[in-house]
PDB file of C-alpha atoms in Angstrom:
ATOM      1  CA  MET A   1     -13.997  -0.855 -12.224  1.00 75.00           C
ATOM      2  CA  THR A   2     -16.428   1.658 -10.763  1.00 89.00           C
ATOM      3  CA  ARG A   3     -16.869   4.888 -12.717  1.00 95.00           C
ATOM      4  CA  ILE A   4     -16.004   8.242 -11.142  1.00 97.00           C
ATOM      5  CA  ILE A   5     -18.895  10.624 -11.703  1.00 98.00           C
ATOM      6  CA  ALA A   6     -18.829  14.344 -10.922  1.00 97.00           C
ATOM      7  CA  ASP A   7     -22.469  15.180 -10.179  1.00 97.00           C
ATOM      8  CA  ILE A   8     -23.578  18.720  -9.352  1.00 97.00           C
ATOM      9  CA  SER A   9     -26.331  21.295  -9.899  1.00 97.00           C
ATOM     10  CA  VAL A  10     -25.383  24.508 -11.685  1.00 97.00           C
ATOM     11  CA  SER A  11     -27.031  27.791 -12.708  1.00 97.00           C
ATOM     12  CA  LEU A  12     -27.349  29.049 -16.273  1.00 97.00           C
ATOM     13  CA  ASP A  13     -24.393  31.358 -15.614  1.00 96.00           C
ATOM     14  CA  GLY A  14     -22.205  28.591 -14.234  1.00 95.00           C
ATOM     15  CA  PHE A  15     -22.486  28.919 -10.454  1.00 96.00           C
ATOM     16  CA  VAL A  16     -23.009  26.070  -7.986  1.00 96.00           C
ATOM     17  CA  THR A  17     -23.893  28.417  -5.103  1.00 95.00           C
ATOM     18  CA  GLY A  18     -25.233  31.923  -4.814  1.00 95.00           C
ATOM     19  CA  PRO A  19     -23.209  34.741  -3.218  1.00 92.00           C
ATOM     20  CA  ASP A  20     -21.855  34.368   0.333  1.00 86.00           C
ATOM     21  CA  PRO A  21     -22.130  30.619   0.926  1.00 84.00           C
ATOM     22  CA  GLY A  22     -21.156  29.303   4.354  1.00 76.00           C
ATOM     23  CA  PRO A  23     -22.003  26.704   7.013  1.00 75.00           C
ATOM     24  CA  ALA A  24     -25.199  28.542   7.970  1.00 73.00           C
ATOM     25  CA  GLY A  25     -26.283  28.910   4.328  1.00 76.00           C
ATOM     26  CA  GLY A  26     -24.322  26.498   2.225  1.00 78.00           C
ATOM     27  CA  LEU A  27     -25.925  27.417  -1.094  1.00 88.00           C
ATOM     28  CA  GLY A  28     -25.549  31.173  -0.610  1.00 90.00           C
ATOM     29  CA  ALA A  29     -28.101  33.848  -1.437  1.00 91.00           C
ATOM     30  CA  GLY A  30     -30.650  32.439  -3.890  1.00 91.00           C
ATOM     31  CA  GLY A  31     -28.764  29.176  -4.227  1.00 92.00           C
ATOM     32  CA  GLU A  32     -31.674  27.037  -3.050  1.00 93.00           C
ATOM     33  CA  ALA A  33     -33.131  27.443  -6.549  1.00 95.00           C
ATOM     34  CA  LEU A  34     -30.334  25.229  -7.877  1.00 96.00           C
ATOM     35  CA  HIS A  35     -31.833  22.198  -6.132  1.00 95.00           C
ATOM     36  CA  THR A  36     -35.536  22.792  -6.774  1.00 96.00           C
ATOM     37  CA  TRP A  37     -35.434  19.834  -9.165  1.00 97.00           C
ATOM     38  CA  ALA A  38     -34.292  17.482  -6.376  1.00 95.00           C
ATOM     39  CA  PHE A  39     -37.517  18.139  -4.445  1.00 94.00           C
ATOM     40  CA  SER A  40     -39.761  18.231  -7.528  1.00 95.00           C
ATOM     41  CA  ASP A  41     -42.711  15.944  -8.163  1.00 94.00           C
ATOM     42  CA  ASP A  42     -41.860  15.812 -11.878  1.00 96.00           C
ATOM     43  CA  PRO A  43     -41.588  12.089 -12.749  1.00 96.00           C
ATOM     44  CA  GLU A  44     -38.382  12.579 -14.745  1.00 96.00           C
ATOM     45  CA  ASP A  45     -36.738  14.543 -11.928  1.00 96.00           C
ATOM     46  CA  ARG A  46     -37.695  11.752  -9.526  1.00 95.00           C
ATOM     47  CA  ARG A  47     -36.278   9.149 -11.900  1.00 95.00           C
ATOM     48  CA  VAL A  48     -32.981  10.975 -12.398  1.00 96.00           C
ATOM     49  CA  LEU A  49     -32.536  11.512  -8.668  1.00 95.00           C
ATOM     50  CA  GLY A  50     -33.584   8.004  -7.675  1.00 94.00           C
ATOM     51  CA  GLU A  51     -31.357   6.278 -10.233  1.00 94.00           C
ATOM     52  CA  ALA A  52     -28.325   8.403  -9.345  1.00 95.00           C
ATOM     53  CA  THR A  53     -28.795   7.811  -5.618  1.00 95.00           C
ATOM     54  CA  ALA A  54     -29.229   4.071  -6.111  1.00 94.00           C
ATOM     55  CA  ARG A  55     -26.045   3.891  -8.233  1.00 95.00           C
ATOM     56  CA  SER A  56     -23.895   5.668  -5.631  1.00 97.00           C
ATOM     57  CA  GLY A  57     -21.510   3.209  -4.025  1.00 97.00           C
ATOM     58  CA  ALA A  58     -19.385   5.884  -2.345  1.00 98.00           C
ATOM     59  CA  VAL A  59     -19.384   9.683  -2.346  1.00 98.00           C
ATOM     60  CA  VAL A  60     -16.470  12.142  -2.142  1.00 98.00           C
ATOM     61  CA  LEU A  61     -16.904  15.652  -0.781  1.00 97.00           C
ATOM     62  CA  GLY A  62     -14.615  18.474   0.262  1.00 97.00           C
ATOM     63  CA  ARG A  63     -14.297  19.780   3.805  1.00 96.00           C
ATOM     64  CA  ARG A  64     -16.315  22.955   3.210  1.00 93.00           C
ATOM     65  CA  LEU A  65     -19.231  20.950   1.890  1.00 94.00           C
ATOM     66  CA  PHE A  66     -18.916  18.509   4.781  1.00 96.00           C
ATOM     67  CA  ASP A  67     -19.123  21.411   7.250  1.00 94.00           C
ATOM     68  CA  VAL A  68     -22.387  22.455   5.586  1.00 92.00           C
ATOM     69  CA  VAL A  69     -24.066  19.047   5.503  1.00 94.00           C
ATOM     70  CA  ASP A  70     -22.907  18.138   9.039  1.00 94.00           C
ATOM     71  CA  GLY A  71     -23.762  21.588  10.378  1.00 92.00           C
ATOM     72  CA  PRO A  72     -26.881  22.404  12.400  1.00 90.00           C
ATOM     73  CA  ASP A  73     -28.853  23.372   9.283  1.00 88.00           C
ATOM     74  CA  GLY A  74     -27.529  20.494   7.191  1.00 90.00           C
ATOM     75  CA  TRP A  75     -28.775  16.999   6.501  1.00 92.00           C
ATOM     76  CA  SER A  76     -31.405  15.256   8.586  1.00 88.00           C
ATOM     77  CA  ASP A  77     -33.175  11.898   8.628  1.00 81.00           C
ATOM     78  CA  GLU A  78     -35.605  13.253   6.019  1.00 83.00           C
ATOM     79  CA  VAL A  79     -33.272  15.261   3.777  1.00 87.00           C
ATOM     80  CA  GLY A  80     -29.760  14.122   2.982  1.00 90.00           C
ATOM     81  CA  TYR A  81     -27.793  12.645   0.116  1.00 92.00           C
ATOM     82  CA  GLY A  82     -30.260  12.417  -2.750  1.00 89.00           C
ATOM     83  CA  ALA A  83     -32.564  14.965  -1.056  1.00 86.00           C
ATOM     84  CA  GLY A  84     -35.693  13.104   0.016  1.00 77.00           C
ATOM     85  CA  GLU A  85     -34.111   9.829  -1.095  1.00 74.00           C
ATOM     86  CA  ALA A  86     -31.692  10.239   1.859  1.00 68.00           C
ATOM     87  CA  GLY A  87     -29.271   7.681   0.488  1.00 75.00           C
ATOM     88  CA  ARG A  88     -26.640   6.120   2.743  1.00 91.00           C
ATOM     89  CA  PRO A  89     -23.534   5.239   0.734  1.00 96.00           C
ATOM     90  CA  ALA A  90     -20.052   5.534   2.238  1.00 97.00           C
ATOM     91  CA  PHE A  91     -18.898   9.160   2.427  1.00 98.00           C
ATOM     92  CA  VAL A  92     -15.237  10.147   2.033  1.00 98.00           C
ATOM     93  CA  VAL A  93     -14.193  13.667   3.024  1.00 98.00           C
ATOM     94  CA  VAL A  94     -11.057  15.367   1.696  1.00 98.00           C
ATOM     95  CA  THR A  95      -9.715  17.460   4.561  1.00 97.00           C
ATOM     96  CA  SER A  96      -6.499  18.808   6.039  1.00 96.00           C
ATOM     97  CA  ALA A  97      -7.634  18.043   9.608  1.00 96.00           C
ATOM     98  CA  LEU A  98     -10.169  15.792  11.285  1.00 96.00           C
ATOM     99  CA  PRO A  99     -13.344  17.490  12.537  1.00 96.00           C
ATOM    100  CA  ALA A 100     -13.539  18.159  16.267  1.00 94.00           C
ATOM    101  CA  SER A 101     -17.018  16.625  16.412  1.00 95.00           C
ATOM    102  CA  LEU A 102     -19.526  14.825  14.207  1.00 96.00           C
ATOM    103  CA  ARG A 103     -23.286  15.430  14.241  1.00 96.00           C
ATOM    104  CA  LEU A 104     -24.366  12.866  11.610  1.00 95.00           C
ATOM    105  CA  THR A 105     -22.997   9.846  13.447  1.00 95.00           C
ATOM    106  CA  GLY A 106     -25.428   7.474  11.721  1.00 93.00           C
ATOM    107  CA  LEU A 107     -23.646   7.830   8.364  1.00 95.00           C
ATOM    108  CA  ASP A 108     -20.493   6.042   7.219  1.00 97.00           C
ATOM    109  CA  TRP A 109     -17.741   8.715   7.203  1.00 98.00           C
ATOM    110  CA  THR A 110     -14.081   8.378   6.250  1.00 98.00           C
ATOM    111  CA  PHE A 111     -11.786  11.407   6.548  1.00 98.00           C
ATOM    112  CA  VAL A 112      -8.718  11.476   4.286  1.00 98.00           C
ATOM    113  CA  THR A 113      -5.984  13.975   5.129  1.00 98.00           C
ATOM    114  CA  THR A 114      -3.508  12.970   2.413  1.00 98.00           C
ATOM    115  CA  GLY A 115      -5.150  14.574  -0.605  1.00 97.00           C
ATOM    116  CA  LEU A 116      -7.754  14.107  -3.306  1.00 98.00           C
ATOM    117  CA  HIS A 117      -6.094  11.167  -5.070  1.00 97.00           C
ATOM    118  CA  ASP A 118      -6.094   9.143  -1.871  1.00 98.00           C
ATOM    119  CA  ALA A 119      -9.682  10.156  -1.095  1.00 98.00           C
ATOM    120  CA  VAL A 120     -10.874   9.058  -4.530  1.00 98.00           C
ATOM    121  CA  ALA A 121      -8.940   5.805  -4.220  1.00 97.00           C
ATOM    122  CA  ALA A 122     -10.534   5.134  -0.817  1.00 98.00           C
ATOM    123  CA  ALA A 123     -13.997   5.921  -2.165  1.00 98.00           C
ATOM    124  CA  ARG A 124     -13.484   3.731  -5.226  1.00 97.00           C
ATOM    125  CA  GLU A 125     -12.480   0.832  -2.979  1.00 97.00           C
ATOM    126  CA  ARG A 126     -15.623   1.332  -0.884  1.00 97.00           C
ATOM    127  CA  ALA A 127     -17.773   1.526  -4.033  1.00 97.00           C
ATOM    128  CA  GLU A 128     -16.259  -1.682  -5.384  1.00 97.00           C
ATOM    129  CA  GLU A 129     -16.940  -3.427  -2.058  1.00 96.00           C
ATOM    130  CA  ALA A 130     -20.546  -2.191  -2.198  1.00 96.00           C
ATOM    131  CA  SER A 131     -20.802  -3.404  -5.805  1.00 96.00           C
ATOM    132  CA  GLU A 132     -19.705  -6.880  -4.770  1.00 95.00           C
ATOM    133  CA  ARG A 133     -22.227  -6.986  -1.923  1.00 94.00           C
ATOM    134  CA  SER A 134     -25.107  -5.778  -4.089  1.00 93.00           C
ATOM    135  CA  GLY A 135     -24.211  -7.625  -7.287  1.00 94.00           C
ATOM    136  CA  THR A 136     -24.634  -4.306  -9.135  1.00 93.00           C
ATOM    137  CA  GLU A 137     -21.991  -2.009 -10.631  1.00 95.00           C
ATOM    138  CA  LEU A 138     -22.034   1.081  -8.418  1.00 97.00           C
ATOM    139  CA  ASP A 139     -20.374   4.467  -8.966  1.00 97.00           C
ATOM    140  CA  THR A 140     -17.925   6.647  -7.089  1.00 98.00           C
ATOM    141  CA  VAL A 141     -19.577  10.071  -6.997  1.00 98.00           C
ATOM    142  CA  LEU A 142     -17.805  13.409  -6.601  1.00 98.00           C
ATOM    143  CA  MET A 143     -20.518  15.449  -4.895  1.00 96.00           C
ATOM    144  CA  GLY A 144     -18.511  18.654  -4.618  1.00 90.00           C
ATOM    145  CA  GLY A 145     -17.961  21.355  -3.871  1.00 92.00           C
ATOM    146  CA  ALA A 146     -16.762  23.075  -6.984  1.00 95.00           C
ATOM    147  CA  ALA A 147     -13.096  23.179  -5.941  1.00 94.00           C
ATOM    148  CA  THR A 148     -13.077  19.420  -5.370  1.00 96.00           C
ATOM    149  CA  ILE A 149     -14.610  18.762  -8.783  1.00 96.00           C
ATOM    150  CA  ARG A 150     -12.240  21.194 -10.509  1.00 94.00           C
ATOM    151  CA  SER A 151      -9.253  19.531  -8.857  1.00 95.00           C
ATOM    152  CA  ALA A 152     -10.512  16.108  -9.903  1.00 95.00           C
ATOM    153  CA  PHE A 153     -10.834  17.280 -13.509  1.00 93.00           C
ATOM    154  CA  GLU A 154      -7.336  18.750 -13.470  1.00 91.00           C
ATOM    155  CA  ALA A 155      -5.992  15.458 -12.118  1.00 93.00           C
ATOM    156  CA  GLY A 156      -7.777  13.433 -14.815  1.00 93.00           C
ATOM    157  CA  LEU A 157      -9.866  11.532 -12.268  1.00 95.00           C
ATOM    158  CA  VAL A 158     -13.351  12.110 -13.725  1.00 96.00           C
ATOM    159  CA  ASP A 159     -15.021   9.634 -16.106  1.00 96.00           C
ATOM    160  CA  VAL A 160     -18.488  11.216 -16.336  1.00 97.00           C
ATOM    161  CA  LEU A 161     -19.821  14.724 -15.704  1.00 97.00           C
ATOM    162  CA  SER A 162     -23.481  14.880 -14.667  1.00 97.00           C
ATOM    163  CA  LEU A 163     -24.902  18.409 -14.591  1.00 97.00           C
ATOM    164  CA  HIS A 164     -28.343  19.466 -13.399  1.00 98.00           C
ATOM    165  CA  LEU A 165     -28.837  22.804 -15.142  1.00 98.00           C
ATOM    166  CA  ALA A 166     -31.271  24.934 -13.169  1.00 98.00           C
ATOM    167  CA  PRO A 167     -33.167  27.712 -15.018  1.00 97.00           C
ATOM    168  CA  VAL A 168     -31.822  30.462 -12.771  1.00 96.00           C
ATOM    169  CA  VAL A 169     -29.233  33.223 -13.192  1.00 97.00           C
ATOM    170  CA  LEU A 170     -27.413  33.923  -9.917  1.00 96.00           C
ATOM    171  CA  GLY A 171     -25.030  36.629 -11.123  1.00 95.00           C
ATOM    172  CA  ALA A 172     -22.371  35.668  -8.573  1.00 95.00           C
ATOM    173  CA  GLY A 173     -21.389  32.849  -6.265  1.00 95.00           C
ATOM    174  CA  THR A 174     -19.095  29.841  -6.559  1.00 95.00           C
ATOM    175  CA  PRO A 175     -18.273  29.023 -10.204  1.00 95.00           C
ATOM    176  CA  LEU A 176     -18.080  25.389 -11.240  1.00 95.00           C
ATOM    177  CA  PHE A 177     -15.218  26.111 -13.616  1.00 91.00           C
ATOM    178  CA  THR A 178     -12.980  29.171 -13.509  1.00 86.00           C
ATOM    179  CA  GLY A 179     -11.944  28.651 -17.138  1.00 77.00           C
ATOM    180  CA  ALA A 180     -12.508  26.105 -19.868  1.00 67.00           C
ATOM    181  CA  ALA A 181     -13.075  22.547 -18.677  1.00 65.00           C
ATOM    182  CA  PRO A 182      -9.628  20.896 -18.788  1.00 66.00           C
ATOM    183  CA  ARG A 183     -10.867  17.726 -20.483  1.00 72.00           C
ATOM    184  CA  ARG A 184     -12.879  17.018 -23.626  1.00 89.00           C
ATOM    185  CA  LEU A 185     -16.560  16.388 -22.952  1.00 93.00           C
ATOM    186  CA  VAL A 186     -18.838  14.330 -25.189  1.00 94.00           C
ATOM    187  CA  GLN A 187     -22.548  14.708 -24.507  1.00 95.00           C
ATOM    188  CA  ARG A 188     -24.298  11.391 -23.897  1.00 96.00           C
ATOM    189  CA  SER A 189     -27.776  12.343 -22.670  1.00 96.00           C
ATOM    190  CA  VAL A 190     -30.122  15.287 -22.210  1.00 97.00           C
ATOM    191  CA  THR A 191     -33.253  15.066 -20.072  1.00 97.00           C
ATOM    192  CA  PRO A 192     -35.316  18.278 -19.878  1.00 97.00           C
ATOM    193  CA  THR A 193     -37.893  18.572 -17.099  1.00 96.00           C
ATOM    194  CA  SER A 194     -40.118  21.295 -15.721  1.00 93.00           C
ATOM    195  CA  THR A 195     -37.422  22.366 -13.220  1.00 96.00           C
ATOM    196  CA  ALA A 196     -34.014  21.533 -14.775  1.00 98.00           C
ATOM    197  CA  THR A 197     -32.156  20.075 -17.717  1.00 98.00           C
ATOM    198  CA  HIS A 198     -30.156  16.994 -16.773  1.00 98.00           C
ATOM    199  CA  LEU A 199     -27.016  16.623 -18.878  1.00 97.00           C
ATOM    200  CA  THR A 200     -24.526  13.750 -18.940  1.00 97.00           C
ATOM    201  CA  TYR A 201     -21.099  13.944 -20.553  1.00 97.00           C
ATOM    202  CA  GLU A 202     -18.405  11.359 -21.015  1.00 96.00           C
ATOM    203  CA  VAL A 203     -14.997  12.773 -20.163  1.00 95.00           C
ATOM    204  CA  LEU A 204     -12.335  11.790 -22.689  1.00 91.00           C
ATOM    205  CA  PRO A 205      -8.603  11.663 -21.887  1.00 82.00           C
TER     206      PRO A 205
END
């Protein structure tokens, strides 16, 4: 069965955006520094990004994050899922209402209005279908935002936590966790680069 991986960039002080994030500036003030690694020429950064993008069979994101990536300053043909990799897995959005319009019509979107469990189940099914087509075990990736990942942890849905620790202190913004992580984490890998430290943890029951 496909693994469920929560994958997100975070500051040294635990924020996944800077202050005042919104559709016109999804990462908030100073938050662009969190994703410097994704556009880096460092060979290890490129490897980490490329391997994660290639392993993504389906991706779950919350409605706020969807509004950012589908907004006028969001993804493009050159920059999208996986930054310059611009991967094209199936995308599943957790939302209370369908969007009135869709800018990124070339991507595979599914909108789930019945909650996170159903969204993850739909994404896992899509990832398993993609795995069968490719002959490779692909992952279900929780892209964010922070509230979606926190809810997934609280529900016991996460198998792996992949953090990209950026060497920046934001001071404020959107915290990844508002308290202690609700599940036990066992570190499995550490990859330091010139722009980030990539950390992988197995999530135990």
